[in-house]
Coordinates of N, CA, C and O in Angstrom, one line a residue:
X16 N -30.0 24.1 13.7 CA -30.8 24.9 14.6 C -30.5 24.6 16.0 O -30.4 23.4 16.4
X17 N -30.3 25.5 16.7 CA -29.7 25.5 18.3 C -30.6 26.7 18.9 O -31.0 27.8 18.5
X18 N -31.0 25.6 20.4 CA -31.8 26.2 20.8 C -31.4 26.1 22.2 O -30.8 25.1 22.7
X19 N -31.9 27.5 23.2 CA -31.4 27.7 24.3 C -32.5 27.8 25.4 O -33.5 28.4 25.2
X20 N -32.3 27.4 26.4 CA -33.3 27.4 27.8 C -32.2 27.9 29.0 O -31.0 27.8 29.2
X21 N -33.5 28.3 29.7 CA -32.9 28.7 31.3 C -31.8 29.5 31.3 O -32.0 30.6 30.7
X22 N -30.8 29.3 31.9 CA -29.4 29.7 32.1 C -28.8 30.4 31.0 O -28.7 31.6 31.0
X23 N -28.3 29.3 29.9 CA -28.0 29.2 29.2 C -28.8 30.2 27.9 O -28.2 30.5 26.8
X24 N -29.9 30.7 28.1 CA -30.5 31.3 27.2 C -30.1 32.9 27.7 O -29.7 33.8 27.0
X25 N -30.4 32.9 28.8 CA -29.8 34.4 29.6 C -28.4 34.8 29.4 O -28.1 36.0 29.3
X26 N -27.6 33.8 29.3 CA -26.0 34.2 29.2 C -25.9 33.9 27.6 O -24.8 34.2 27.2
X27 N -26.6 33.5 26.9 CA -26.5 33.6 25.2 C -27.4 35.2 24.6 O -26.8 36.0 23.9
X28 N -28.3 35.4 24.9 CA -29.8 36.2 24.8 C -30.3 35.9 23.3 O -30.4 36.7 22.5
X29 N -30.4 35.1 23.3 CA -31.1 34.5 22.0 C -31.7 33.4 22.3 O -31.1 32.8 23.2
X30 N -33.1 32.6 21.9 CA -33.7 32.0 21.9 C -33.2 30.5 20.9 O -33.0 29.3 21.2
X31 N -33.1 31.3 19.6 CA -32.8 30.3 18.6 C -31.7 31.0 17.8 O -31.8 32.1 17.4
X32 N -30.2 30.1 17.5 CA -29.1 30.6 16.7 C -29.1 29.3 15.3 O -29.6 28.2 15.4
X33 N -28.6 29.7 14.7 CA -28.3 28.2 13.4 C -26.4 28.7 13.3 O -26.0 29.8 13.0
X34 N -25.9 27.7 13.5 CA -25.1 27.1 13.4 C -24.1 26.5 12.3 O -24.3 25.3 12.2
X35 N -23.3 26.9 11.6 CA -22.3 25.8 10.3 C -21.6 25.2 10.8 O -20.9 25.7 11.7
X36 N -21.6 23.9 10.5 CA -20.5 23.0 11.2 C -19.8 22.0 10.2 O -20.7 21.5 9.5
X37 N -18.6 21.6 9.9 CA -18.3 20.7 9.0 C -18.9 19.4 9.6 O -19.3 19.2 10.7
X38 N -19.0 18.4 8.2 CA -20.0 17.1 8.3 C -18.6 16.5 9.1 O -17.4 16.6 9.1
X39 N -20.0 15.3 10.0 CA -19.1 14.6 11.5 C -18.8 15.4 12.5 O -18.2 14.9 13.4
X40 N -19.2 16.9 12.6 CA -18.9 17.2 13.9 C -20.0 16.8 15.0 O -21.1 16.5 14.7
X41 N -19.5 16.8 16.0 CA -20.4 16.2 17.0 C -21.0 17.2 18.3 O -20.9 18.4 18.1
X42 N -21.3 17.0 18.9 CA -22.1 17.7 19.9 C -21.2 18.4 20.7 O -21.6 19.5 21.2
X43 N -20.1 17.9 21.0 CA -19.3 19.1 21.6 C -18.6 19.5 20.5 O -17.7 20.0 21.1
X44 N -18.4 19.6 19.8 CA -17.4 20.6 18.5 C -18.5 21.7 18.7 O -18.1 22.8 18.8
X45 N -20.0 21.5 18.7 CA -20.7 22.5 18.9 C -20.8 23.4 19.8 O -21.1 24.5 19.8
X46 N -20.3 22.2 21.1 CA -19.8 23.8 22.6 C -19.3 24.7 22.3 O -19.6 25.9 22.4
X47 N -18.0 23.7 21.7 CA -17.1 24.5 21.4 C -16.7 26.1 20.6 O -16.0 27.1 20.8
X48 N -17.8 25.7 19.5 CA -18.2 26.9 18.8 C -18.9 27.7 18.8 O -18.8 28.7 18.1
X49 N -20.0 27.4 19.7 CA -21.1 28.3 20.8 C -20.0 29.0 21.9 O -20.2 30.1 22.4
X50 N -19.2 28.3 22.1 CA -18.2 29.2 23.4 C -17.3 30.5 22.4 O -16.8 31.6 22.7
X51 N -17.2 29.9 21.2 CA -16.0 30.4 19.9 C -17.0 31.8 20.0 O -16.7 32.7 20.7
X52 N -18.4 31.9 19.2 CA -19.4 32.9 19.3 C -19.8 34.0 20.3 O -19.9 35.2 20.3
X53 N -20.0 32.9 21.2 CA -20.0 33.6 22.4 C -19.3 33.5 24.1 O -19.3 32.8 25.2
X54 N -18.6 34.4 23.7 CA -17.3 33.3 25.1 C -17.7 33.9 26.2 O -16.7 34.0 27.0
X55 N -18.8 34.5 26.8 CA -19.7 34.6 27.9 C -19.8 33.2 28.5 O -19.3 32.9 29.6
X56 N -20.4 32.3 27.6 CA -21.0 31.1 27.9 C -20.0 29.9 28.2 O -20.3 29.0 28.9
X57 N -18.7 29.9 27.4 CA -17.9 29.1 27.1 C -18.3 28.1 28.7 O -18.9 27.0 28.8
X58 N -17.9 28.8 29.5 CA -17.9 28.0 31.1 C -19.2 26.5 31.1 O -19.0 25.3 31.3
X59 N -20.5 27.5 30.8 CA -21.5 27.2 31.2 C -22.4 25.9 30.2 O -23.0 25.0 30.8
X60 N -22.4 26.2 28.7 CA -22.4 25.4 28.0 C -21.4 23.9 27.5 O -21.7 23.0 26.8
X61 N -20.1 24.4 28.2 CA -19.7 22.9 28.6 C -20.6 21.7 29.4 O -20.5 20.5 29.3
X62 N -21.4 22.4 30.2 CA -22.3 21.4 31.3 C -23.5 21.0 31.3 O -24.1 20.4 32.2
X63 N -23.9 21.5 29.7 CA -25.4 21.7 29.4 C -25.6 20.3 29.2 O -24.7 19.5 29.2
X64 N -27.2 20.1 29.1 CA -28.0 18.8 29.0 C -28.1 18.8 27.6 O -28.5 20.0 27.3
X65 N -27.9 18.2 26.7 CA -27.8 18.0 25.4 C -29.0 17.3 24.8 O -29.1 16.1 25.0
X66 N -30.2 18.0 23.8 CA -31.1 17.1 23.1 C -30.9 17.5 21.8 O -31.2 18.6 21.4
X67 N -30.2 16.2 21.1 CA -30.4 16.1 19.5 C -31.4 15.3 19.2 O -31.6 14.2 19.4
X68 N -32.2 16.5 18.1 CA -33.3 15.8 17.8 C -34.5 15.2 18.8 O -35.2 14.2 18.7
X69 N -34.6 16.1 19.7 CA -36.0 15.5 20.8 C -35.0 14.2 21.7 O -35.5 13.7 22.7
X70 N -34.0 13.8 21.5 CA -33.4 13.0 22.5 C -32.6 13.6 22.5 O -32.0 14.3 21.7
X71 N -32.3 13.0 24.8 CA -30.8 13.1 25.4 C -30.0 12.7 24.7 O -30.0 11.6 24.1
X72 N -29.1 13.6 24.7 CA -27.7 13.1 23.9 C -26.7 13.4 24.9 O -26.9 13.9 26.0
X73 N -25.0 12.8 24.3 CA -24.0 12.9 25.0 C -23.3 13.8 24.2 O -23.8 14.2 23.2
X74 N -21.6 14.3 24.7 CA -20.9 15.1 23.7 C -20.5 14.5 22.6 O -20.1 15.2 21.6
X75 N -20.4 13.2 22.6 CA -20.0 12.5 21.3 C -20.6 11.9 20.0 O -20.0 11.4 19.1
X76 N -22.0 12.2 20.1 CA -23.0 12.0 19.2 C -22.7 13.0 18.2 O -22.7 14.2 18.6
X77 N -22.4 12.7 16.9 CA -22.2 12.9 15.8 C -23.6 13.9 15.3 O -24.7 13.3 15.4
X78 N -23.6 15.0 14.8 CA -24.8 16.1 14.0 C -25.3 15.8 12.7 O -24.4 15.6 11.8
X79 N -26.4 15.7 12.3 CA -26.6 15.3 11.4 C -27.1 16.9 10.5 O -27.4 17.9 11.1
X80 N -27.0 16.7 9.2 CA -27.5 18.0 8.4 C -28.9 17.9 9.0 O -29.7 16.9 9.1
X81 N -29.3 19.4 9.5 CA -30.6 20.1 9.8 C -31.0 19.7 11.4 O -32.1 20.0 11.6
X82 N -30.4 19.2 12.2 CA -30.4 18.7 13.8 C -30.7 20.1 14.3 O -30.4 21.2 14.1
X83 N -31.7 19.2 15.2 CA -32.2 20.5 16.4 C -31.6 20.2 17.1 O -31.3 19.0 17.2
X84 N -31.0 21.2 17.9 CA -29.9 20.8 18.8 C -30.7 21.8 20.2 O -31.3 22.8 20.1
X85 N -30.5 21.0 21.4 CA -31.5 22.4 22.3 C -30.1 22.3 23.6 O -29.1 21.5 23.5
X86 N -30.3 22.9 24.3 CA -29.0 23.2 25.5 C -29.9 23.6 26.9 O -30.7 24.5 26.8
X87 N -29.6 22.7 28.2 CA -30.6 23.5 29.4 C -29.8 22.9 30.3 O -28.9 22.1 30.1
X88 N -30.2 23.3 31.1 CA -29.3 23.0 32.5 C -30.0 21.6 33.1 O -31.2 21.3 33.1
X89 N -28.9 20.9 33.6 CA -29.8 19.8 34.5 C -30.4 20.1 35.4 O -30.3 21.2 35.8
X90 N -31.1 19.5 36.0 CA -32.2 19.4 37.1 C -32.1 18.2 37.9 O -32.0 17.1 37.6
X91 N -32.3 18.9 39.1 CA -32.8 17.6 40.0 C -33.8 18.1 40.8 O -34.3 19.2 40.8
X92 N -34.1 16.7 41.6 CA -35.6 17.4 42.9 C -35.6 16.4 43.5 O -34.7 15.8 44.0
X93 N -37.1 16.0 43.6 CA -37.0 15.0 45.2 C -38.9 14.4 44.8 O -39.5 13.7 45.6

């Protein structure tokens, strides 16, 4: 389950997509294939904030069967 915010939900237009991935792929094999789906995004979803599972993740964190995966833009402020 892959889930999209902000930016990223605008240039996808879907809220929630599910995903097949061979076992061991990891968080960017999934950019990658979110950019393969939709190559609007390809740019933008390289830079996304990553939560697997309710946690920050990085690109190299490994997917486990049934992972919420969500994508949003970073933030800052003051």
């Amino acid at each position: 389950n892959v889930f999209f915010f902000s930016t990223i939900l605008a240039i996808i237009g879907e809220k929630r997509i599910i995903v097949q991935l061979p076992p061991d792929s990891t968080v960017w094999d999934l950019k990658l294939e979110i950019a393969r789906i939709y190559p609007k995004s390809d740019q933008a979803i390289r830079t996304m904030l990553t939560s697997l599972d309710q946690v920050i993740s990085n690109d190299e964190e490994i997917l486990k069967d049934q992972a919420k995966v969500a994508f949003f833009p970073f933030v800052s402020g003051g």
